[in-house]
Amino acid sequence: MTISPAPHVTSSDDKPRVQVLDEIANSDLTATRKEFLFRTPFLVTMLTPLLNDERDVPMLCLMLNILQVMVPGVVAVFAVNMQYPQAPLWCRNLVGLGYMLTIVILFQERFTLMLHFASHRRLFKNNLLDGLLSWVYAPFFGIPPGSYRVHHIHMHHMENNHEWDASSTEPFQRDSLIDFV
């Protein structure tokens, strides 16, 4: 494996020097954030002062998006099963499958990324609000309450993705379909 040399630029006195990160356009820093699907203006305006950093507004919008889809979905699943217990099982299960697919397709990846970010630093000034992702939202995505941060920070980062890390991806080839399966 060869390491390419650092890019050089010329300075005002025409001497070559190493290019620094500040001079490179970092698309991650300038890109429009797309974590959320839609903005809920009144609630976002009301809850933004509770955030630790105003740059986290897209994550607040995502939390509200999830809540606005999850609550009616859960109510629909329970309503169908409680109001129509005589309905065929396949019909009641189809409602649950529709809810689950909606949540997974719209939000699973976005939520996991938000949970990862929130495990590294607080989103809210208030401890109760800060625990919402891990203790209230996470179970709806198949993640045991309170476990993600403990695993991610205390296992994954401590073991640095090596053999004692229970979620290590190091032995797998990322571009291999067999390793992916």
GROMACS .gro file of N, CA and C in nm:
model
  543
    1MET      N    1   0.085  -0.117   0.000
    1MET     CA    2   0.000   0.000   0.000
    1MET      C    3   0.089   0.123   0.000
    2THR      N    4   0.061   0.216  -0.087
    2THR     CA    5   0.140   0.339  -0.093
    2THR      C    6   0.057   0.455  -0.042
    3ILE      N    7   0.122   0.545   0.022
    3ILE     CA    8   0.055   0.664   0.072
    3ILE      C    9   0.093   0.780  -0.018
    4SER      N   10  -0.005   0.846  -0.071
    4SER     CA   11   0.025   0.957  -0.160
    4SER      C   12   0.070   1.077  -0.077
    5PRO      N   13   0.160   1.156  -0.132
    5PRO     CA   14   0.208   1.272  -0.057
    5PRO      C   15   0.098   1.376  -0.040
    6ALA      N   16   0.114   1.459   0.060
    6ALA     CA   17   0.016   1.564   0.086
    6ALA      C   18   0.015   1.662  -0.031
    7PRO      N   19  -0.103   1.713  -0.067
    7PRO     CA   20  -0.109   1.808  -0.178
    7PRO      C   21  -0.035   1.937  -0.142
    8HIS      N   22   0.029   1.995  -0.240
    8HIS     CA   23   0.104   2.118  -0.218
    8HIS      C   24   0.037   2.233  -0.291
    9VAL      N   25   0.042   2.349  -0.234
    9VAL     CA   26  -0.004   2.471  -0.298
    9VAL      C   27   0.110   2.571  -0.289
   10THR      N   28   0.103   2.672  -0.366
   10THR     CA   29   0.207   2.773  -0.357
   10THR      C   30   0.158   2.889  -0.273
   11SER      N   31   0.247   2.943  -0.195
   11SER     CA   32   0.212   3.056  -0.109
   11SER      C   33   0.235   3.185  -0.185
   12SER      N   34   0.211   3.296  -0.119
   12SER     CA   35   0.227   3.426  -0.185
   12SER      C   36   0.370   3.451  -0.231
   13ASP      N   37   0.467   3.387  -0.165
   13ASP     CA   38   0.607   3.405  -0.208
   13ASP      C   39   0.652   3.293  -0.302
   14ASP      N   40   0.556   3.223  -0.365
   14ASP     CA   41   0.579   3.118  -0.465
   14ASP      C   42   0.656   2.997  -0.412
   15LYS      N   43   0.658   2.975  -0.282
   15LYS     CA   44   0.721   2.856  -0.225
   15LYS      C   45   0.613   2.751  -0.203
   16PRO      N   46   0.640   2.626  -0.239
   16PRO     CA   47   0.538   2.522  -0.216
   16PRO      C   48   0.522   2.495  -0.066
   17ARG      N   49   0.400   2.469  -0.027
   17ARG     CA   50   0.373   2.432   0.112
   17ARG      C   51   0.259   2.332   0.113
   18VAL      N   52   0.242   2.264   0.224
   18VAL     CA   53   0.138   2.162   0.237
   18VAL      C   54   0.003   2.232   0.252
   19GLN      N   55  -0.096   2.180   0.182
   19GLN     CA   56  -0.231   2.235   0.190
   19GLN      C   57  -0.294   2.191   0.322
   20VAL      N   58  -0.358   2.283   0.390
   20VAL     CA   59  -0.421   2.252   0.517
   20VAL      C   60  -0.570   2.232   0.497
   21LEU      N   61  -0.634   2.165   0.594
   21LEU     CA   62  -0.774   2.131   0.583
   21LEU      C   63  -0.864   2.253   0.565
   22ASP      N   64  -0.828   2.364   0.627
   22ASP     CA   65  -0.910   2.485   0.615
   22ASP      C   66  -0.926   2.529   0.469
   23GLU      N   67  -0.831   2.495   0.385
   23GLU     CA   68  -0.835   2.539   0.246
   23GLU      C   69  -0.913   2.443   0.156
   24ILE      N   70  -0.949   2.328   0.210
   24ILE     CA   71  -1.021   2.228   0.132
   24ILE      C   72  -1.170   2.246   0.160
   25ALA      N   73  -1.248   2.253   0.055
   25ALA     CA   74  -1.393   2.265   0.072
   25ALA      C   75  -1.447   2.132   0.123
   26ASN      N   76  -1.490   2.130   0.247
   26ASN     CA   77  -1.543   2.008   0.308
   26ASN      C   78  -1.694   2.007   0.285
   27SER      N   79  -1.739   1.921   0.197
   27SER     CA   80  -1.881   1.919   0.161
   27SER      C   81  -1.970   1.882   0.280
   28ASP      N   82  -1.917   1.806   0.377
   28ASP     CA   83  -1.998   1.772   0.494
   28ASP      C   84  -2.031   1.895   0.577
   29LEU      N   85  -1.941   1.992   0.578
   29LEU     CA   86  -1.964   2.111   0.659
   29LEU      C   87  -2.056   2.211   0.590
   30THR      N   88  -2.058   2.207   0.459
   30THR     CA   89  -2.136   2.307   0.386
   30THR      C   90  -2.265   2.250   0.326
   31ALA      N   91  -2.283   2.121   0.330
   31ALA     CA   92  -2.401   2.059   0.268
   31ALA      C   93  -2.526   2.088   0.349
   32THR      N   94  -2.639   2.089   0.280
   32THR     CA   95  -2.768   2.103   0.347
   32THR      C   96  -2.797   1.974   0.421
   33ARG      N   97  -2.832   1.986   0.548
   33ARG     CA   98  -2.859   1.867   0.628
   33ARG      C   99  -2.998   1.814   0.594
   34LYS      N  100  -3.006   1.681   0.577
   34LYS     CA  101  -3.131   1.620   0.533
   34LYS      C  102  -3.176   1.508   0.626
   35GLU      N  103  -3.152   1.524   0.756
   35GLU     CA  104  -3.191   1.419   0.848
   35GLU      C  105  -3.343   1.403   0.859
   36PHE      N  106  -3.415   1.511   0.845
   36PHE     CA  107  -3.559   1.506   0.866
   36PHE      C  108  -3.634   1.508   0.734
   37LEU      N  109  -3.760   1.466   0.736
   37LEU     CA  110  -3.843   1.462   0.616
   37LEU      C  111  -3.922   1.591   0.598
   38PHE      N  112  -3.972   1.647   0.708
   38PHE     CA  113  -4.050   1.771   0.702
   38PHE      C  114  -4.030   1.847   0.832
   39ARG      N  115  -4.051   1.975   0.826
   39ARG     CA  116  -4.032   2.061   0.942
   39ARG      C  117  -4.168   2.090   1.006
   40THR      N  118  -4.172   2.089   1.139
   40THR     CA  119  -4.294   2.121   1.212
   40THR      C  120  -4.271   2.258   1.276
   41PRO      N  121  -4.306   2.365   1.205
   41PRO     CA  122  -4.264   2.500   1.246
   41PRO      C  123  -4.294   2.539   1.390
   42PHE      N  124  -4.417   2.526   1.435
   42PHE     CA  125  -4.452   2.571   1.570
   42PHE      C  126  -4.372   2.496   1.677
   43LEU      N  127  -4.371   2.362   1.668
   43LEU     CA  128  -4.301   2.282   1.768
   43LEU      C  129  -4.149   2.305   1.765
   44VAL      N  130  -4.094   2.316   1.645
   44VAL     CA  131  -3.949   2.338   1.633
   44VAL      C  132  -3.911   2.471   1.696
   45THR      N  133  -3.989   2.575   1.667
   45THR     CA  134  -3.963   2.707   1.724
   45THR      C  135  -3.973   2.703   1.876
   46MET      N  136  -4.071   2.631   1.927
   46MET     CA  137  -4.093   2.623   2.071
   46MET      C  138  -3.982   2.543   2.142
   47LEU      N  139  -3.933   2.435   2.078
   47LEU     CA  140  -3.837   2.346   2.143
   47LEU      C  141  -3.690   2.379   2.116
   48THR      N  142  -3.660   2.460   2.018
   48THR     CA  143  -3.521   2.493   1.984
   48THR      C  144  -3.443   2.551   2.101
   49PRO      N  145  -3.499   2.637   2.185
   49PRO     CA  146  -3.421   2.689   2.298
   49PRO      C  147  -3.377   2.580   2.397
   50LEU      N  148  -3.439   2.463   2.392
   50LEU     CA  149  -3.401   2.354   2.482
   50LEU      C  150  -3.278   2.276   2.433
   51LEU      N  151  -3.237   2.300   2.309
   51LEU     CA  152  -3.120   2.231   2.252
   51LEU      C  153  -2.991   2.289   2.307
   52ASN      N  154  -2.890   2.204   2.319
   52ASN     CA  155  -2.757   2.251   2.359
   52ASN      C  156  -2.693   2.336   2.250
   53ASP      N  157  -2.719   2.301   2.126
   53ASP     CA  158  -2.657   2.368   2.013
   53ASP      C  159  -2.763   2.386   1.905
   54GLU      N  160  -2.779   2.507   1.855
   54GLU     CA  161  -2.882   2.535   1.756
   54GLU      C  162  -2.858   2.458   1.625
   55ARG      N  163  -2.735   2.412   1.602
   55ARG     CA  164  -2.707   2.333   1.482
   55ARG      C  165  -2.775   2.197   1.485
   56ASP      N  166  -2.830   2.158   1.600
   56ASP     CA  167  -2.897   2.030   1.613
   56ASP      C  168  -3.047   2.037   1.581
   57VAL      N  169  -3.093   2.149   1.529
   57VAL     CA  170  -3.235   2.162   1.491
   57VAL      C  171  -3.278   2.051   1.394
   58PRO      N  172  -3.195   2.010   1.295
   58PRO     CA  173  -3.240   1.900   1.209
   58PRO      C  174  -3.269   1.771   1.286
   59MET      N  175  -3.196   1.746   1.395
   59MET     CA  176  -3.224   1.626   1.475
   59MET      C  177  -3.352   1.642   1.555
   60LEU      N  178  -3.379   1.762   1.601
   60LEU     CA  179  -3.506   1.789   1.668
   60LEU      C  180  -3.621   1.767   1.570
   61CYS      N  181  -3.604   1.814   1.446
   61CYS     CA  182  -3.707   1.793   1.343
   61CYS      C  183  -3.727   1.643   1.318
   62LEU      N  184  -3.618   1.568   1.315
   62LEU     CA  185  -3.629   1.423   1.295
   62LEU      C  186  -3.703   1.357   1.410
   63MET      N  187  -3.671   1.397   1.533
   63MET     CA  188  -3.743   1.341   1.648
   63MET      C  189  -3.893   1.369   1.637
   64LEU      N  190  -3.928   1.489   1.595
   64LEU     CA  191  -4.069   1.523   1.578
   64LEU      C  192  -4.132   1.446   1.462
   65ASN      N  193  -4.057   1.428   1.353
   65ASN     CA  194  -4.107   1.348   1.240
   65ASN      C  195  -4.141   1.207   1.285
   66ILE      N  196  -4.049   1.147   1.358
   66ILE     CA  197  -4.070   1.009   1.405
   66ILE      C  198  -4.193   1.004   1.494
   67LEU      N  199  -4.204   1.098   1.586
   67LEU     CA  200  -4.318   1.100   1.677
   67LEU      C  201  -4.449   1.117   1.601
   68GLN      N  202  -4.448   1.203   1.498
   68GLN     CA  203  -4.570   1.230   1.422
   68GLN      C  204  -4.612   1.114   1.332
   69VAL      N  205  -4.522   1.022   1.305
   69VAL     CA  206  -4.557   0.902   1.229
   69VAL      C  207  -4.581   0.784   1.325
   70MET      N  208  -4.499   0.776   1.430
   70MET     CA  209  -4.505   0.663   1.521
   70MET      C  210  -4.635   0.660   1.602
   71VAL      N  211  -4.677   0.772   1.658
   71VAL     CA  212  -4.797   0.772   1.744
   71VAL      C  213  -4.922   0.729   1.667
   72PRO      N  214  -4.951   0.788   1.552
   72PRO     CA  215  -5.069   0.739   1.478
   72PRO      C  216  -5.055   0.593   1.433
   73GLY      N  217  -4.932   0.552   1.400
   73GLY     CA  218  -4.910   0.413   1.359
   73GLY      C  219  -4.936   0.314   1.471
   74VAL      N  220  -4.887   0.344   1.589
   74VAL     CA  221  -4.909   0.256   1.705
   74VAL      C  222  -5.058   0.254   1.740
   75VAL      N  223  -5.121   0.370   1.737
   75VAL     CA  224  -5.265   0.377   1.765
   75VAL      C  225  -5.343   0.293   1.663
   76ALA      N  226  -5.306   0.301   1.536
   76ALA     CA  227  -5.374   0.224   1.432
   76ALA      C  228  -5.357   0.074   1.455
   77VAL      N  229  -5.236   0.030   1.488
   77VAL     CA  230  -5.211  -0.113   1.512
   77VAL      C  231  -5.295  -0.161   1.630
   78PHE      N  232  -5.294  -0.086   1.741
   78PHE     CA  233  -5.372  -0.127   1.857
   78PHE      C  234  -5.522  -0.118   1.830
   79ALA      N  235  -5.565  -0.015   1.760
   79ALA     CA  236  -5.707   0.001   1.732
   79ALA      C  237  -5.760  -0.114   1.649
   80VAL      N  238  -5.687  -0.152   1.546
   80VAL     CA  239  -5.731  -0.263   1.460
   80VAL      C  240  -5.738  -0.392   1.542
   81ASN      N  241  -5.638  -0.416   1.625
   81ASN     CA  242  -5.636  -0.541   1.702
   81ASN      C  243  -5.736  -0.543   1.816
   82MET      N  244  -5.765  -0.426   1.875
   82MET     CA  245  -5.858  -0.422   1.987
   82MET      C  246  -6.004  -0.407   1.941
   83GLN      N  247  -6.025  -0.327   1.838
   83GLN     CA  248  -6.162  -0.302   1.791
   83GLN      C  249  -6.215  -0.415   1.703
   84TYR      N  250  -6.124  -0.482   1.631
   84TYR     CA  251  -6.166  -0.586   1.537
   84TYR      C  252  -6.093  -0.717   1.563
   85PRO      N  253  -6.107  -0.774   1.684
   85PRO     CA  254  -6.038  -0.900   1.712
   85PRO      C  255  -6.089  -1.016   1.627
   86GLN      N  256  -6.210  -1.001   1.571
   86GLN     CA  257  -6.265  -1.106   1.487
   86GLN      C  258  -6.210  -1.100   1.345
   87ALA      N  259  -6.140  -0.992   1.310
   87ALA     CA  260  -6.080  -0.981   1.177
   87ALA      C  261  -5.976  -1.092   1.162
   88PRO      N  262  -5.957  -1.141   1.041
   88PRO     CA  263  -5.858  -1.248   1.020
   88PRO      C  264  -5.719  -1.204   1.068
   89LEU      N  265  -5.645  -1.301   1.120
   89LEU     CA  266  -5.512  -1.272   1.173
   89LEU      C  267  -5.422  -1.211   1.066
   90TRP      N  268  -5.433  -1.260   0.944
   90TRP     CA  269  -5.346  -1.207   0.838
   90TRP      C  270  -5.373  -1.059   0.814
   91CYS      N  271  -5.498  -1.017   0.830
   91CYS     CA  272  -5.536  -0.877   0.810
   91CYS      C  273  -5.477  -0.790   0.922
   92ARG      N  274  -5.489  -0.837   1.046
   92ARG     CA  275  -5.434  -0.762   1.160
   92ARG      C  276  -5.282  -0.756   1.152
   93ASN      N  277  -5.221  -0.866   1.110
   93ASN     CA  278  -5.075  -0.868   1.096
   93ASN      C  279  -5.029  -0.777   0.982
   94LEU      N  280  -5.108  -0.765   0.880
   94LEU     CA  281  -5.075  -0.679   0.768
   94LEU      C  282  -5.067  -0.532   0.811
   95VAL      N  283  -5.156  -0.492   0.902
   95VAL     CA  284  -5.152  -0.355   0.957
   95VAL      C  285  -5.021  -0.334   1.033
   96GLY      N  286  -4.983  -0.432   1.115
   96GLY     CA  287  -4.857  -0.423   1.189
   96GLY      C  288  -4.737  -0.421   1.098
   97LEU      N  289  -4.740  -0.503   0.993
   97LEU     CA  290  -4.631  -0.505   0.896
   97LEU      C  291  -4.619  -0.371   0.824
   98GLY      N  292  -4.733  -0.313   0.788
   98GLY     CA  293  -4.732  -0.182   0.722
   98GLY      C  294  -4.670  -0.076   0.812
   99TYR      N  295  -4.706  -0.078   0.941
   99TYR     CA  296  -4.648   0.017   1.036
   99TYR      C  297  -4.497  -0.004   1.047
  100MET      N  298  -4.457  -0.130   1.065
  100MET     CA  299  -4.315  -0.160   1.082
  100MET      C  300  -4.234  -0.118   0.960
  101LEU      N  301  -4.282  -0.151   0.841
  101LEU     CA  302  -4.210  -0.114   0.719
  101LEU      C  303  -4.201   0.038   0.702
  102THR      N  304  -4.308   0.108   0.738
  102THR     CA  305  -4.306   0.254   0.730
  102THR      C  306  -4.196   0.311   0.820
  103ILE      N  307  -4.191   0.266   0.944
  103ILE     CA  308  -4.091   0.315   1.038
  103ILE      C  309  -3.950   0.280   0.991
  104VAL      N  310  -3.930   0.156   0.950
  104VAL     CA  311  -3.796   0.112   0.908
  104VAL      C  312  -3.750   0.186   0.782
  105ILE      N  313  -3.837   0.194   0.683
  105ILE     CA  314  -3.797   0.257   0.556
  105ILE      C  315  -3.776   0.407   0.572
  106LEU      N  316  -3.864   0.473   0.645
  106LEU     CA  317  -3.851   0.618   0.658
  106LEU      C  318  -3.746   0.661   0.759
  107PHE      N  319  -3.731   0.585   0.869
  107PHE     CA  320  -3.655   0.640   0.980
  107PHE      C  321  -3.541   0.556   1.038
  108GLN      N  322  -3.532   0.427   1.011
  108GLN     CA  323  -3.433   0.342   1.081
  108GLN      C  324  -3.291   0.397   1.066
  109GLU      N  325  -3.248   0.421   0.945
  109GLU     CA  326  -3.111   0.468   0.922
  109GLU      C  327  -3.090   0.606   0.984
  110ARG      N  328  -3.184   0.694   0.965
  110ARG     CA  329  -3.174   0.830   1.018
  110ARG      C  330  -3.171   0.828   1.171
  111PHE      N  331  -3.257   0.745   1.231
  111PHE     CA  332  -3.261   0.737   1.376
  111PHE      C  333  -3.130   0.682   1.432
  112THR      N  334  -3.078   0.578   1.371
  112THR     CA  335  -2.954   0.517   1.420
  112THR      C  336  -2.839   0.617   1.412
  113LEU      N  337  -2.832   0.694   1.305
  113LEU     CA  338  -2.729   0.796   1.293
  113LEU      C  339  -2.746   0.903   1.401
  114MET      N  340  -2.870   0.943   1.427
  114MET     CA  341  -2.896   1.043   1.532
  114MET      C  342  -2.860   0.987   1.669
  115LEU      N  343  -2.893   0.862   1.694
  115LEU     CA  344  -2.860   0.799   1.822
  115LEU      C  345  -2.709   0.789   1.839
  116HIS      N  346  -2.638   0.758   1.732
  116HIS     CA  347  -2.492   0.752   1.736
  116HIS      C  348  -2.435   0.890   1.773
  117PHE      N  349  -2.483   0.992   1.708
  117PHE     CA  350  -2.436   1.127   1.736
  117PHE      C  351  -2.467   1.166   1.881
  118ALA      N  352  -2.589   1.136   1.925
  118ALA     CA  353  -2.630   1.173   2.061
  118ALA      C  354  -2.557   1.092   2.167
  119SER      N  355  -2.498   0.979   2.131
  119SER     CA  356  -2.420   0.904   2.230
  119SER      C  357  -2.285   0.970   2.255
  120HIS      N  358  -2.240   1.054   2.163
  120HIS     CA  359  -2.113   1.125   2.179
  120HIS      C  360  -2.129   1.259   2.249
  121ARG      N  361  -2.242   1.324   2.228
  121ARG     CA  362  -2.265   1.453   2.296
  121ARG      C  363  -2.414   1.477   2.313
  122ARG      N  364  -2.445   1.554   2.415
  122ARG     CA  365  -2.584   1.581   2.450
  122ARG      C  366  -2.654   1.667   2.345
  123LEU      N  367  -2.781   1.636   2.320
  123LEU     CA  368  -2.861   1.718   2.231
  123LEU      C  369  -2.934   1.828   2.307
  124PHE      N  370  -2.985   1.793   2.425
  124PHE     CA  371  -3.068   1.885   2.502
  124PHE      C  372  -2.999   1.928   2.631
  125LYS      N  373  -3.040   2.042   2.683
  125LYS     CA  374  -2.987   2.091   2.810
  125LYS      C  375  -3.048   2.012   2.926
  126ASN      N  376  -3.167   1.963   2.908
  126ASN     CA  377  -3.242   1.892   3.010
  126ASN      C  378  -3.213   1.742   3.003
  127ASN      N  379  -3.181   1.679   3.118
  127ASN     CA  380  -3.150   1.535   3.122
  127ASN      C  381  -3.268   1.449   3.080
  128LEU      N  382  -3.388   1.488   3.117
  128LEU     CA  383  -3.506   1.410   3.082
  128LEU      C  384  -3.526   1.408   2.930
  129LEU      N  385  -3.516   1.523   2.866
  129LEU     CA  386  -3.529   1.529   2.720
  129LEU      C  387  -3.414   1.457   2.652
  130ASP      N  388  -3.296   1.466   2.711
  130ASP     CA  389  -3.178   1.402   2.652
  130ASP      C  390  -3.191   1.249   2.653
  131GLY      N  391  -3.267   1.196   2.749
  131GLY     CA  392  -3.285   1.052   2.757
  131GLY      C  393  -3.395   0.997   2.668
  132LEU      N  394  -3.471   1.085   2.603
  132LEU     CA  395  -3.582   1.039   2.518
  132LEU      C  396  -3.537   0.943   2.409
  133LEU      N  397  -3.428   0.977   2.339
  133LEU     CA  398  -3.383   0.891   2.229
  133LEU      C  399  -3.353   0.750   2.277
  134SER      N  400  -3.276   0.740   2.382
  134SER     CA  401  -3.230   0.610   2.429
  134SER      C  402  -3.337   0.530   2.503
  135TRP      N  403  -3.423   0.598   2.577
  135TRP     CA  404  -3.517   0.527   2.663
  135TRP      C  405  -3.658   0.517   2.605
  136VAL      N  406  -3.700   0.610   2.520
  136VAL     CA  407  -3.836   0.608   2.467
  136VAL      C  408  -3.838   0.568   2.320
  137TYR      N  409  -3.757   0.634   2.238
  137TYR     CA  410  -3.758   0.608   2.094
  137TYR      C  411  -3.691   0.475   2.058
  138ALA      N  412  -3.577   0.446   2.118
  138ALA     CA  413  -3.496   0.329   2.078
  138ALA      C  414  -3.573   0.197   2.076
  139PRO      N  415  -3.658   0.166   2.175
  139PRO     CA  416  -3.730   0.038   2.168
  139PRO      C  417  -3.818   0.022   2.044
  140PHE      N  418  -3.868   0.132   1.990
  140PHE     CA  419  -3.950   0.124   1.869
  140PHE      C  420  -3.867   0.091   1.745
  141PHE      N  421  -3.735   0.096   1.760
  141PHE     CA  422  -3.644   0.061   1.651
  141PHE      C  423  -3.566  -0.067   1.681
  142GLY      N  424  -3.611  -0.141   1.782
  142GLY     CA  425  -3.549  -0.269   1.814
  142GLY      C  426  -3.421  -0.258   1.895
  143ILE      N  427  -3.396  -0.143   1.955
  143ILE     CA  428  -3.275  -0.123   2.035
  143ILE      C  429  -3.317  -0.123   2.182
  144PRO      N  430  -3.259  -0.211   2.264
  144PRO     CA  431  -3.297  -0.214   2.406
  144PRO      C  432  -3.276  -0.078   2.473
  145PRO      N  433  -3.370  -0.036   2.557
  145PRO     CA  434  -3.361   0.096   2.621
  145PRO      C  435  -3.230   0.115   2.698
  146GLY      N  436  -3.167   0.229   2.676
  146GLY     CA  437  -3.047   0.265   2.750
  146GLY      C  438  -2.921   0.191   2.712
  147SER      N  439  -2.926   0.102   2.614
  147SER     CA  440  -2.809   0.018   2.587
  147SER      C  441  -2.715   0.072   2.480
  148TYR      N  442  -2.764   0.155   2.389
  148TYR     CA  443  -2.681   0.195   2.275
  148TYR      C  444  -2.557   0.271   2.319
  149ARG      N  445  -2.573   0.373   2.402
  149ARG     CA  446  -2.458   0.454   2.445
  149ARG      C  447  -2.358   0.370   2.522
  150VAL      N  448  -2.407   0.288   2.612
  150VAL     CA  449  -2.317   0.204   2.691
  150VAL      C  450  -2.235   0.115   2.599
  151HIS      N  451  -2.301   0.051   2.504
  151HIS     CA  452  -2.227  -0.036   2.412
  151HIS      C  453  -2.133   0.045   2.324
  152HIS      N  454  -2.184   0.150   2.264
  152HIS     CA  455  -2.105   0.224   2.166
  152HIS      C  456  -1.982   0.290   2.228
  153ILE      N  457  -2.000   0.360   2.337
  153ILE     CA  458  -1.888   0.433   2.398
  153ILE      C  459  -1.798   0.340   2.476
  154HIS      N  460  -1.855   0.252   2.556
  154HIS     CA  461  -1.775   0.171   2.648
  154HIS      C  462  -1.725   0.039   2.590
  155MET      N  463  -1.782  -0.006   2.480
  155MET     CA  464  -1.733  -0.129   2.416
  155MET      C  465  -1.665  -0.094   2.284
  156HIS      N  466  -1.739  -0.036   2.195
  156HIS     CA  467  -1.689  -0.012   2.059
  156HIS      C  468  -1.568   0.083   2.059
  157HIS      N  469  -1.578   0.197   2.126
  157HIS     CA  470  -1.466   0.291   2.123
  157HIS      C  471  -1.350   0.247   2.211
  158MET      N  472  -1.378   0.180   2.321
  158MET     CA  473  -1.270   0.132   2.409
  158MET      C  474  -1.189   0.023   2.339
  159GLU      N  475  -1.256  -0.063   2.266
  159GLU     CA  476  -1.188  -0.173   2.197
  159GLU      C  477  -1.144  -0.134   2.057
  160ASN      N  478  -1.185  -0.016   2.013
  160ASN     CA  479  -1.139   0.041   1.886
  160ASN      C  480  -1.164  -0.051   1.766
  161ASN      N  481  -1.279  -0.118   1.765
  161ASN     CA  482  -1.318  -0.203   1.652
  161ASN      C  483  -1.226  -0.324   1.634
  162HIS      N  484  -1.163  -0.370   1.741
  162HIS     CA  485  -1.075  -0.487   1.733
  162HIS      C  486  -1.144  -0.611   1.788
  163GLU      N  487  -1.069  -0.719   1.813
  163GLU     CA  488  -1.130  -0.849   1.840
  163GLU      C  489  -1.219  -0.857   1.964
  164TRP      N  490  -1.197  -0.773   2.066
  164TRP     CA  491  -1.282  -0.779   2.185
  164TRP      C  492  -1.408  -0.694   2.169
  165ASP      N  493  -1.421  -0.624   2.061
  165ASP     CA  494  -1.539  -0.543   2.033
  165ASP      C  495  -1.647  -0.635   1.977
  166ALA      N  496  -1.757  -0.647   2.050
  166ALA     CA  497  -1.865  -0.739   2.009
  166ALA      C  498  -1.928  -0.699   1.876
  167SER      N  499  -1.915  -0.574   1.835
  167SER     CA  500  -1.975  -0.531   1.709
  167SER      C  501  -1.868  -0.493   1.606
  168SER      N  502  -1.752  -0.551   1.619
  168SER     CA  503  -1.643  -0.520   1.527
  168SER      C  504  -1.678  -0.559   1.383
  169THR      N  505  -1.643  -0.472   1.291
  169THR     CA  506  -1.662  -0.500   1.149
  169THR      C  507  -1.528  -0.525   1.081
  170GLU      N  508  -1.421  -0.524   1.160
  170GLU     CA  509  -1.287  -0.534   1.105
  170GLU      C  510  -1.260  -0.660   1.022
  171PRO      N  511  -1.310  -0.778   1.063
  171PRO     CA  512  -1.279  -0.897   0.983
  171PRO      C  513  -1.354  -0.905   0.850
  172PHE      N  514  -1.444  -0.813   0.825
  172PHE     CA  515  -1.526  -0.821   0.704
  172PHE      C  516  -1.476  -0.727   0.595
  173GLN      N  517  -1.489  -0.772   0.471
  173GLN     CA  518  -1.455  -0.690   0.355
  173GLN      C  519  -1.579  -0.608   0.321
  174ARG      N  520  -1.570  -0.477   0.326
  174ARG     CA  521  -1.688  -0.392   0.309
  174ARG      C  522  -1.750  -0.397   0.170
  175ASP      N  523  -1.674  -0.433   0.069
  175ASP     CA  524  -1.730  -0.437  -0.066
  175ASP      C  525  -1.764  -0.580  -0.110
  176SER      N  526  -1.774  -0.673  -0.014
  176SER     CA  527  -1.804  -0.812  -0.046
  176SER      C  528  -1.949  -0.843  -0.012
  177LEU      N  529  -2.024  -0.895  -0.108
  177LEU     CA  530  -2.163  -0.932  -0.083
  177LEU      C  531  -2.169  -1.047   0.018
  178ILE      N  532  -2.077  -1.140   0.012
  178ILE     CA  533  -2.075  -1.253   0.106
  178ILE      C  534  -2.053  -1.204   0.249
  179ASP      N  535  -1.958  -1.112   0.269
  179ASP     CA  536  -1.935  -1.058   0.403
  179ASP      C  537  -2.053  -0.974   0.451
  180PHE      N  538  -2.122  -0.909   0.357
  180PHE     CA  539  -2.238  -0.829   0.393
  180PHE      C  540  -2.350  -0.917   0.447
  181VAL      N  541  -2.368  -1.033   0.384
  181VAL     CA  542  -2.473  -1.126   0.426
  181VAL      C  543  -2.433  -1.189   0.558
   0.00000   0.00000   0.00000
